[in-house]
Short mmCIF file of C-alpha atoms and ligand atoms in Angstrom, two decimals:
data_model
loop_
_atom_site.label_atom_id
_atom_site.label_comp_id
_atom_site.label_asym_id
_atom_site.label_seq_id
_atom_site.Cartn_x
_atom_site.Cartn_y
_atom_site.Cartn_z
CA MET Y 18 -27.29 124.09 12.21
CA SER Y 19 -25.45 121.20 10.74
CA THR Y 20 -26.42 119.73 7.40
CA ARG Y 21 -28.15 116.36 7.46
CA LEU Y 22 -26.67 114.33 4.67
CA LEU Y 23 -28.22 111.00 3.77
CA ILE Y 24 -25.89 108.57 2.03
CA LEU Y 25 -27.36 105.82 -0.14
CA PRO Y 26 -24.57 103.54 -1.44
CA GLY Y 27 -26.91 101.23 -3.42
CA ASP Y 28 -25.67 98.40 -5.62
CA GLY Y 29 -22.73 97.22 -7.70
CA ILE Y 30 -19.81 99.61 -7.46
CA GLY Y 31 -22.01 102.04 -5.45
CA PRO Y 32 -20.64 101.13 -1.99
CA GLU Y 33 -16.99 101.27 -3.16
CA ILE Y 34 -17.18 104.67 -4.79
CA VAL Y 35 -19.34 106.15 -2.04
CA ALA Y 36 -16.76 105.03 0.55
CA GLU Y 37 -14.19 107.30 -1.13
CA ALA Y 38 -16.63 110.22 -1.24
CA ILE Y 39 -17.26 109.75 2.49
CA LYS Y 40 -13.50 110.11 3.13
CA VAL Y 41 -13.59 113.40 1.25
CA LEU Y 42 -16.59 114.55 3.30
CA GLU Y 43 -14.78 113.63 6.49
CA VAL Y 44 -11.81 115.79 5.52
CA LEU Y 45 -14.19 118.65 4.71
CA ARG Y 46 -15.83 118.19 8.11
CA ASP Y 47 -12.66 117.75 10.17
CA GLU Y 48 -10.29 120.12 8.39
CA PHE Y 49 -12.43 122.64 6.54
CA GLY Y 50 -15.14 123.16 9.14
CA LEU Y 51 -18.03 121.80 7.08
CA SER Y 52 -20.80 121.16 9.55
CA VAL Y 53 -22.35 117.91 8.37
CA GLU Y 54 -23.97 114.84 9.92
CA MET Y 55 -23.95 111.71 7.80
CA GLU Y 56 -26.43 108.86 7.93
CA GLN Y 57 -26.63 105.83 5.66
CA ALA Y 58 -29.60 103.86 4.39
CA SER Y 59 -30.36 101.22 1.80
CA ILE Y 60 -31.87 101.64 -1.66
CA GLY Y 61 -32.23 99.69 -4.88
CA GLY Y 62 -31.27 96.03 -4.85
CA ALA Y 63 -29.61 96.54 -1.47
CA GLY Y 64 -32.91 97.94 -0.15
CA TYR Y 65 -34.73 94.91 -1.51
CA GLU Y 66 -32.26 92.49 0.05
CA GLN Y 67 -32.16 94.19 3.44
CA ASP Y 68 -35.72 95.43 3.80
CA GLY Y 69 -37.74 93.76 1.05
CA HIS Y 70 -38.26 96.93 -0.99
CA PRO Y 71 -36.12 99.03 -3.38
CA LEU Y 72 -37.21 102.16 -1.49
CA PRO Y 73 -37.68 101.02 2.12
CA GLN Y 74 -40.04 103.16 4.19
CA ALA Y 75 -37.22 103.98 6.64
CA THR Y 76 -35.05 105.24 3.77
CA LEU Y 77 -37.85 107.41 2.41
CA GLU Y 78 -38.43 108.97 5.84
CA LEU Y 79 -34.74 109.74 6.28
CA ALA Y 80 -34.68 111.19 2.76
CA GLN Y 81 -37.62 113.45 3.53
CA ARG Y 82 -35.78 114.85 6.54
CA ALA Y 83 -32.39 115.20 4.85
CA ASP Y 84 -30.92 118.45 3.56
CA ALA Y 85 -29.08 116.60 0.82
CA ILE Y 86 -28.66 113.04 -0.46
CA LEU Y 87 -25.58 111.38 -1.93
CA LEU Y 88 -26.36 108.28 -3.99
CA GLY Y 89 -23.97 105.69 -5.44
CA ALA Y 90 -25.82 103.66 -8.05
CA VAL Y 91 -28.63 101.10 -8.27
CA GLY Y 92 -29.24 97.93 -10.29
CA GLY Y 93 -27.73 94.59 -11.13
CA PRO Y 94 -28.48 91.52 -13.23
CA GLN Y 95 -29.43 89.47 -10.17
CA PHE Y 96 -32.51 91.67 -9.76
CA ASN Y 97 -33.76 91.52 -13.36
CA GLU Y 98 -36.26 88.74 -12.72
CA LEU Y 99 -37.99 90.52 -9.83
CA PRO Y 100 -41.49 91.92 -10.41
CA ARG Y 101 -41.15 95.38 -11.96
CA GLU Y 102 -42.22 97.25 -8.81
CA LEU Y 103 -39.46 95.58 -6.79
CA ARG Y 104 -36.61 96.22 -9.21
CA PRO Y 105 -33.80 98.51 -8.04
CA GLU Y 106 -34.55 101.23 -10.63
CA ARG Y 107 -38.01 101.62 -9.11
CA GLY Y 108 -36.43 102.69 -5.83
CA LEU Y 109 -34.57 105.49 -7.55
CA LEU Y 110 -37.56 106.58 -9.62
CA SER Y 111 -39.83 106.62 -6.55
CA LEU Y 112 -37.35 108.68 -4.59
CA ARG Y 113 -37.09 111.23 -7.43
CA SER Y 114 -40.86 111.40 -7.55
CA GLU Y 115 -41.53 111.44 -3.78
CA LEU Y 116 -39.08 114.31 -3.26
CA ASP Y 117 -40.20 116.07 -6.46
CA LEU Y 118 -36.62 116.26 -7.74
CA PHE Y 119 -37.74 117.55 -11.13
CA ALA Y 120 -34.57 119.34 -12.23
CA ASN Y 121 -31.73 117.05 -13.21
CA LEU Y 122 -28.47 118.85 -13.97
CA ARG Y 123 -26.01 116.76 -15.96
CA PRO Y 124 -22.81 118.55 -16.91
CA ALA Y 125 -20.57 117.10 -19.61
CA ILE Y 126 -17.13 118.59 -19.17
CA LEU Y 127 -13.96 117.49 -20.88
CA TYR Y 128 -11.08 117.65 -18.44
CA PRO Y 129 -8.05 118.99 -20.32
CA GLN Y 130 -5.91 116.26 -18.71
CA LEU Y 131 -8.14 113.65 -20.35
CA ALA Y 132 -8.32 115.13 -23.85
CA ASP Y 133 -7.24 111.81 -25.34
CA ALA Y 134 -9.98 109.82 -23.62
CA SER Y 135 -12.67 110.92 -26.05
CA THR Y 136 -13.31 108.86 -29.17
CA LEU Y 137 -13.90 112.13 -31.02
CA ARG Y 138 -11.07 114.17 -32.49
CA PRO Y 139 -9.50 116.51 -29.92
CA GLU Y 140 -10.44 119.67 -31.85
CA VAL Y 141 -14.12 118.62 -31.78
CA VAL Y 142 -14.23 118.18 -28.00
CA SER Y 143 -11.42 120.21 -26.45
CA GLY Y 144 -12.82 122.64 -23.90
CA LEU Y 145 -16.25 121.01 -24.05
CA ASP Y 146 -18.56 122.24 -21.30
CA ILE Y 147 -22.26 121.45 -21.75
CA MET Y 148 -25.01 121.41 -19.15
CA ILE Y 149 -27.97 119.15 -19.86
CA VAL Y 150 -31.05 120.05 -17.84
CA ARG Y 151 -33.29 117.02 -17.89
CA GLU Y 152 -36.87 117.04 -16.60
CA LEU Y 153 -36.87 114.16 -14.12
CA THR Y 154 -40.29 113.56 -12.60
CA GLY Y 155 -42.67 113.69 -15.55
CA GLY Y 156 -43.06 112.64 -19.16
CA ILE Y 157 -43.20 109.06 -20.32
CA TYR Y 158 -41.36 107.77 -17.23
CA PHE Y 159 -44.36 108.51 -15.02
CA GLY Y 160 -47.27 109.17 -17.42
CA LYS Y 161 -50.48 107.19 -17.19
CA PRO Y 162 -52.00 105.07 -18.55
CA ARG Y 163 -49.16 102.58 -18.73
CA GLY Y 164 -49.00 98.84 -18.73
CA ILE Y 165 -48.98 95.59 -20.66
CA ARG Y 166 -52.42 94.20 -21.46
CA LEU Y 167 -53.99 91.21 -23.10
CA LEU Y 168 -56.03 92.07 -26.16
CA ASP Y 169 -59.09 90.23 -27.42
CA GLY Y 170 -57.26 88.34 -30.14
CA GLY Y 171 -54.85 86.87 -27.57
CA GLN Y 172 -52.02 89.32 -28.43
CA ARG Y 173 -50.59 91.61 -25.77
CA ASP Y 174 -49.61 95.22 -26.19
CA GLY Y 175 -47.42 97.47 -24.07
CA TYR Y 176 -48.10 101.19 -23.72
CA ASN Y 177 -46.84 104.30 -21.97
CA THR Y 178 -47.92 107.91 -22.05
CA MET Y 179 -45.74 110.95 -22.62
CA VAL Y 180 -47.60 113.73 -20.89
CA TYR Y 181 -46.59 117.16 -19.53
CA GLN Y 182 -48.67 119.81 -17.84
CA GLU Y 183 -47.84 123.39 -18.66
CA ALA Y 184 -46.66 124.04 -15.08
CA GLU Y 185 -44.18 121.15 -15.28
CA ILE Y 186 -42.71 122.52 -18.50
CA GLU Y 187 -42.59 126.04 -17.15
CA ARG Y 188 -40.67 125.16 -13.98
CA ILE Y 189 -37.98 123.13 -15.73
CA ALA Y 190 -37.66 125.85 -18.39
CA ARG Y 191 -37.11 128.46 -15.68
CA VAL Y 192 -34.37 126.38 -14.07
CA ALA Y 193 -32.67 126.05 -17.45
CA PHE Y 194 -32.92 129.78 -18.26
CA GLU Y 195 -31.50 130.63 -14.83
CA ILE Y 196 -28.55 128.30 -15.34
CA ALA Y 197 -27.94 129.63 -18.85
CA GLY Y 198 -27.85 133.11 -17.33
CA LYS Y 199 -24.87 132.06 -15.21
CA ARG Y 200 -23.07 130.51 -18.18
CA GLN Y 201 -22.77 131.52 -21.84
CA LYS Y 202 -26.41 132.62 -22.01
CA ARG Y 203 -27.39 130.14 -24.71
CA LEU Y 204 -30.23 127.65 -24.22
CA CYS Y 205 -31.31 124.95 -26.65
CA SER Y 206 -34.66 123.28 -25.96
CA VAL Y 207 -34.88 119.79 -27.43
CA ASP Y 208 -38.21 118.21 -28.41
CA LYS Y 209 -40.01 116.28 -31.14
CA ALA Y 210 -42.55 118.95 -32.00
CA ASN Y 211 -42.76 117.82 -35.64
CA VAL Y 212 -44.49 114.62 -34.47
CA LEU Y 213 -45.66 114.83 -30.84
CA GLU Y 214 -48.37 117.09 -29.43
CA VAL Y 215 -46.69 116.96 -26.02
CA SER Y 216 -43.61 118.52 -27.64
CA GLU Y 217 -45.73 121.14 -29.40
CA LEU Y 218 -46.95 122.30 -26.00
CA TRP Y 219 -43.41 122.06 -24.59
CA ARG Y 220 -42.12 124.42 -27.29
CA GLU Y 221 -44.96 126.87 -26.79
CA VAL Y 222 -44.42 127.06 -23.02
CA VAL Y 223 -40.63 127.40 -23.35
CA ASP Y 224 -41.21 130.31 -25.76
CA GLN Y 225 -43.52 131.96 -23.22
CA VAL Y 226 -40.96 131.62 -20.43
CA ALA Y 227 -38.29 133.05 -22.75
CA VAL Y 228 -40.05 136.43 -22.64
CA ASP Y 229 -38.82 136.79 -19.03
CA TYR Y 230 -35.21 136.09 -20.10
CA PRO Y 231 -34.49 138.51 -22.94
CA ASP Y 232 -30.72 138.21 -22.52
CA ILE Y 233 -30.73 134.43 -23.15
CA GLU Y 234 -30.43 133.24 -26.73
CA LEU Y 235 -33.04 130.47 -27.08
CA SER Y 236 -33.10 127.89 -29.86
CA HIS Y 237 -35.24 124.80 -30.46
CA MET Y 238 -34.02 121.54 -31.93
CA TYR Y 239 -35.66 118.20 -32.73
CA VAL Y 240 -34.24 115.38 -30.67
CA ASP Y 241 -32.95 113.34 -33.61
CA ASN Y 242 -31.05 116.34 -34.91
CA ALA Y 243 -29.81 117.10 -31.40
CA ALA Y 244 -28.37 113.59 -31.12
CA MET Y 245 -26.57 114.12 -34.41
CA GLN Y 246 -25.34 117.62 -33.54
CA LEU Y 247 -24.04 116.37 -30.19
CA VAL Y 248 -21.58 114.05 -31.88
CA ARG Y 249 -20.96 116.28 -34.91
CA ALA Y 250 -20.24 119.63 -33.25
CA PRO Y 251 -20.93 119.43 -29.51
CA LYS Y 252 -19.39 122.79 -28.66
CA GLN Y 253 -22.34 124.59 -30.30
CA PHE Y 254 -24.29 123.78 -27.09
CA ASP Y 255 -24.16 125.64 -23.79
CA VAL Y 256 -27.29 124.60 -21.87
CA VAL Y 257 -29.74 122.02 -23.21
CA VAL Y 258 -33.21 121.56 -21.67
CA THR Y 259 -35.34 118.58 -22.52
CA GLU Y 260 -37.95 116.13 -21.29
CA ASN Y 261 -37.21 113.05 -19.23
CA LEU Y 262 -36.66 110.29 -21.82
CA PHE Y 263 -34.88 112.49 -24.36
CA GLY Y 264 -32.65 113.73 -21.54
CA ASP Y 265 -31.87 110.19 -20.43
CA VAL Y 266 -30.61 109.31 -23.90
CA LEU Y 267 -28.87 112.57 -24.77
CA SER Y 268 -27.07 112.80 -21.43
CA ASP Y 269 -25.44 109.40 -21.92
CA ALA Y 270 -24.28 110.47 -25.38
CA ALA Y 271 -23.01 113.79 -24.02
CA ALA Y 272 -21.18 112.02 -21.20
CA MET Y 273 -19.42 109.75 -23.64
CA LEU Y 274 -18.18 112.74 -25.65
CA THR Y 275 -15.87 113.38 -22.76
CA GLY Y 276 -14.64 109.79 -22.94
CA SER Y 277 -14.98 109.50 -19.21
CA ILE Y 278 -18.44 108.78 -17.93
CA GLY Y 279 -16.61 107.79 -14.72
CA MET Y 280 -15.84 111.48 -14.17
CA LEU Y 281 -19.27 113.06 -14.40
CA PRO Y 282 -21.51 114.05 -11.48
CA SER Y 283 -25.16 115.09 -11.46
CA ALA Y 284 -27.65 116.92 -9.29
CA SER Y 285 -31.41 116.43 -9.01
CA LEU Y 286 -33.14 119.35 -7.34
CA ASN Y 287 -36.64 120.19 -6.20
CA ALA Y 288 -38.30 123.60 -6.04
CA SER Y 289 -36.82 124.38 -2.63
CA GLY Y 290 -33.30 123.51 -3.73
CA MET Y 291 -33.11 120.25 -1.78
CA GLY Y 292 -31.17 117.79 -3.88
CA MET Y 293 -29.87 114.34 -4.56
CA TYR Y 294 -26.35 114.08 -5.97
CA GLU Y 295 -25.07 111.06 -7.84
CA PRO Y 296 -22.57 110.02 -10.47
CA ILE Y 297 -24.01 109.81 -13.99
CA HIS Y 298 -22.67 106.30 -14.51
CA GLY Y 299 -24.50 103.19 -13.35
CA SER Y 300 -23.74 100.36 -10.94
CA ALA Y 301 -21.28 98.62 -13.32
CA PRO Y 302 -21.94 95.09 -12.00
CA ASP Y 303 -19.15 93.67 -14.19
CA ILE Y 304 -16.47 95.42 -12.13
CA ALA Y 305 -18.25 95.56 -8.76
CA GLY Y 306 -16.20 94.44 -5.78
CA LYS Y 307 -12.92 94.52 -7.70
CA GLY Y 308 -11.75 97.85 -6.35
CA VAL Y 309 -11.11 99.28 -9.82
CA ALA Y 310 -14.07 101.65 -10.26
CA ASN Y 311 -13.44 105.37 -10.68
CA PRO Y 312 -14.63 107.24 -7.56
CA LEU Y 313 -14.17 110.70 -9.11
CA ALA Y 314 -17.74 111.11 -10.41
CA THR Y 315 -19.03 110.50 -6.89
CA ILE Y 316 -16.43 112.81 -5.36
CA LEU Y 317 -17.37 115.47 -7.93
CA SER Y 318 -21.01 114.88 -6.97
CA VAL Y 319 -20.00 115.99 -3.47
CA ALA Y 320 -18.62 119.15 -5.09
CA MET Y 321 -21.95 119.71 -6.89
CA MET Y 322 -23.73 119.23 -3.57
CA LEU Y 323 -21.52 121.85 -1.95
CA ARG Y 324 -22.16 124.28 -4.78
CA TYR Y 325 -25.88 123.80 -5.48
CA GLY Y 326 -27.23 122.47 -2.18
CA LEU Y 327 -25.09 123.78 0.66
CA ASP Y 328 -24.07 127.14 -0.75
CA ARG Y 329 -20.39 126.34 -0.22
CA SER Y 330 -18.90 126.93 -3.64
CA ASP Y 331 -15.64 127.75 -1.86
CA LEU Y 332 -15.39 124.12 -0.72
CA ALA Y 333 -16.70 122.85 -4.07
CA THR Y 334 -13.79 124.59 -5.75
CA HIS Y 335 -11.34 122.95 -3.32
CA VAL Y 336 -12.71 119.50 -4.17
CA GLU Y 337 -12.69 120.17 -7.92
CA GLU Y 338 -9.15 121.49 -7.80
CA ALA Y 339 -8.02 118.54 -5.71
CA VAL Y 340 -9.40 116.25 -8.42
CA GLY Y 341 -7.59 118.32 -11.05
CA GLN Y 342 -4.41 117.94 -9.05
CA VAL Y 343 -4.53 114.12 -8.97
CA LEU Y 344 -5.21 114.08 -12.70
CA ASP Y 345 -2.20 116.37 -13.17
CA GLN Y 346 -0.15 113.89 -11.14
CA GLY Y 347 -1.06 111.32 -13.80
CA LEU Y 348 -3.26 109.12 -11.64
CA ARG Y 349 -5.81 107.23 -13.72
CA THR Y 350 -8.33 104.52 -12.93
CA ALA Y 351 -8.76 101.89 -15.67
CA ASP Y 352 -11.68 103.69 -17.36
CA ILE Y 353 -9.59 106.79 -18.09
CA ALA Y 354 -6.12 105.25 -18.38
CA ALA Y 355 -4.23 105.86 -21.59
CA ASP Y 356 -2.73 102.86 -23.39
CA GLY Y 357 0.32 101.60 -21.61
CA SER Y 358 -0.16 103.44 -18.32
CA THR Y 359 -0.74 101.49 -15.11
CA PRO Y 360 -4.16 102.21 -13.64
CA VAL Y 361 -4.71 102.84 -9.93
CA GLY Y 362 -7.58 101.36 -7.95
CA THR Y 363 -10.62 102.96 -6.36
CA GLU Y 364 -9.07 103.39 -2.92
CA GLN Y 365 -5.80 104.75 -4.20
CA MET Y 366 -7.62 107.33 -6.31
CA GLY Y 367 -9.81 108.32 -3.35
CA GLN Y 368 -6.80 108.60 -1.08
CA ALA Y 369 -4.98 110.80 -3.60
CA VAL Y 370 -7.89 113.23 -3.62
CA VAL Y 371 -7.98 113.20 0.17
CA ASP Y 372 -4.26 113.98 0.29
CA ALA Y 373 -4.58 116.77 -2.26
CA LEU Y 374 -7.49 118.22 -0.31
CA ARG Y 375 -5.59 118.05 2.98
CA GLY Y 376 -2.74 119.92 1.33
CA ARG Y 377 -5.17 122.77 0.68
CA ALA Y 378 -6.48 123.06 4.25
CA SER Y 379 -5.11 126.13 5.94
C1 IPM N 407 -30.34 107.58 -15.29
C2 IPM N 407 -30.64 106.11 -15.31
C3 IPM N 407 -32.03 105.90 -14.73
C4 IPM N 407 -33.00 106.61 -15.66
C5 IPM N 407 -32.44 104.44 -14.52
C6 IPM N 407 -31.44 103.71 -13.65
C7 IPM N 407 -33.83 104.31 -13.97
O1 IPM N 407 -30.53 105.60 -16.61
O2 IPM N 407 -30.33 108.16 -14.19
O3 IPM N 407 -30.10 108.14 -16.35
O4 IPM N 407 -33.43 106.05 -16.68
O5 IPM N 407 -33.36 107.74 -15.36
MG1 MG N 408 -29.76 107.00 -18.03
#
């Protein structure tokens, strides 16, 4: 049975970086025997422009039948004036929710070749390898009631609800404990239990789940402190688990520790292991269409897909090592180029990975 892979290029630099990932997938298919069928569909602003909706019905149906999804990025300033339910981000959020992709894995790894790219001192970040496990389908992103309303006095107010059911906390905690078990066996749960009831419950449930994982060292941290610790001494963390909004914020900070958000992939999984894989960075409208974006985060998202979704960690390792090889060769896109070096473009970087990968085919 061949894997049905749905490819959603999206907006901004999405189509350019996805094109390079497709070349990598084609090499895996043609030269490494990966049995995969690829289809493409529209999402985000592109979905709105082509089909009038950020998550077109046809895209949703293909997604529901797919074994895995590879997404570029969504969003762009030209869509900011659309009604909220038609904005590109809504397409992504609906897809996460429709497919119940509750477990968002966001690694922050410092590539040794890019040690100088971080704004933090090398000794603070060298060897950094953190996994942020972000709850992705609950919390304040989806909680009700929500809205903007007109009050009696003529003023408006805006409101959202941060809400978690015990079962939602339990399942994301289990994912995080399992991942910690395959790493350094340390898990830090981040909340705001000194202020929020929802966090109080979060902490209680995480402690209950911990009973089943006696070999994992669990700690709890308030989110403000976690933000500070992340930039002060990031290597104290192994796996971090947190709710949706806190995870959104902390994962951007963690990504920047590596100095190369253009390098970092992510996975969003549901209970059956079906997943969507995407770079952590956004659609970067300012550089879209210029052929300068870094395709490596998307290519590394393919590696994550091979490892977590398709049970082909052998091929994942090939892709990751091919990326390492082009970095060793000194190739850098503009986002990771050191002062004075000449950056390569998106296609050239993609081609270099393809060549390195071909060199590894037996
Ligand atoms: C992310 C992004 C999304 C989020 C946006 C685009 C809706 O920031 O994946 O981190 O807030 O989850
Ligand atoms: Mg974000």
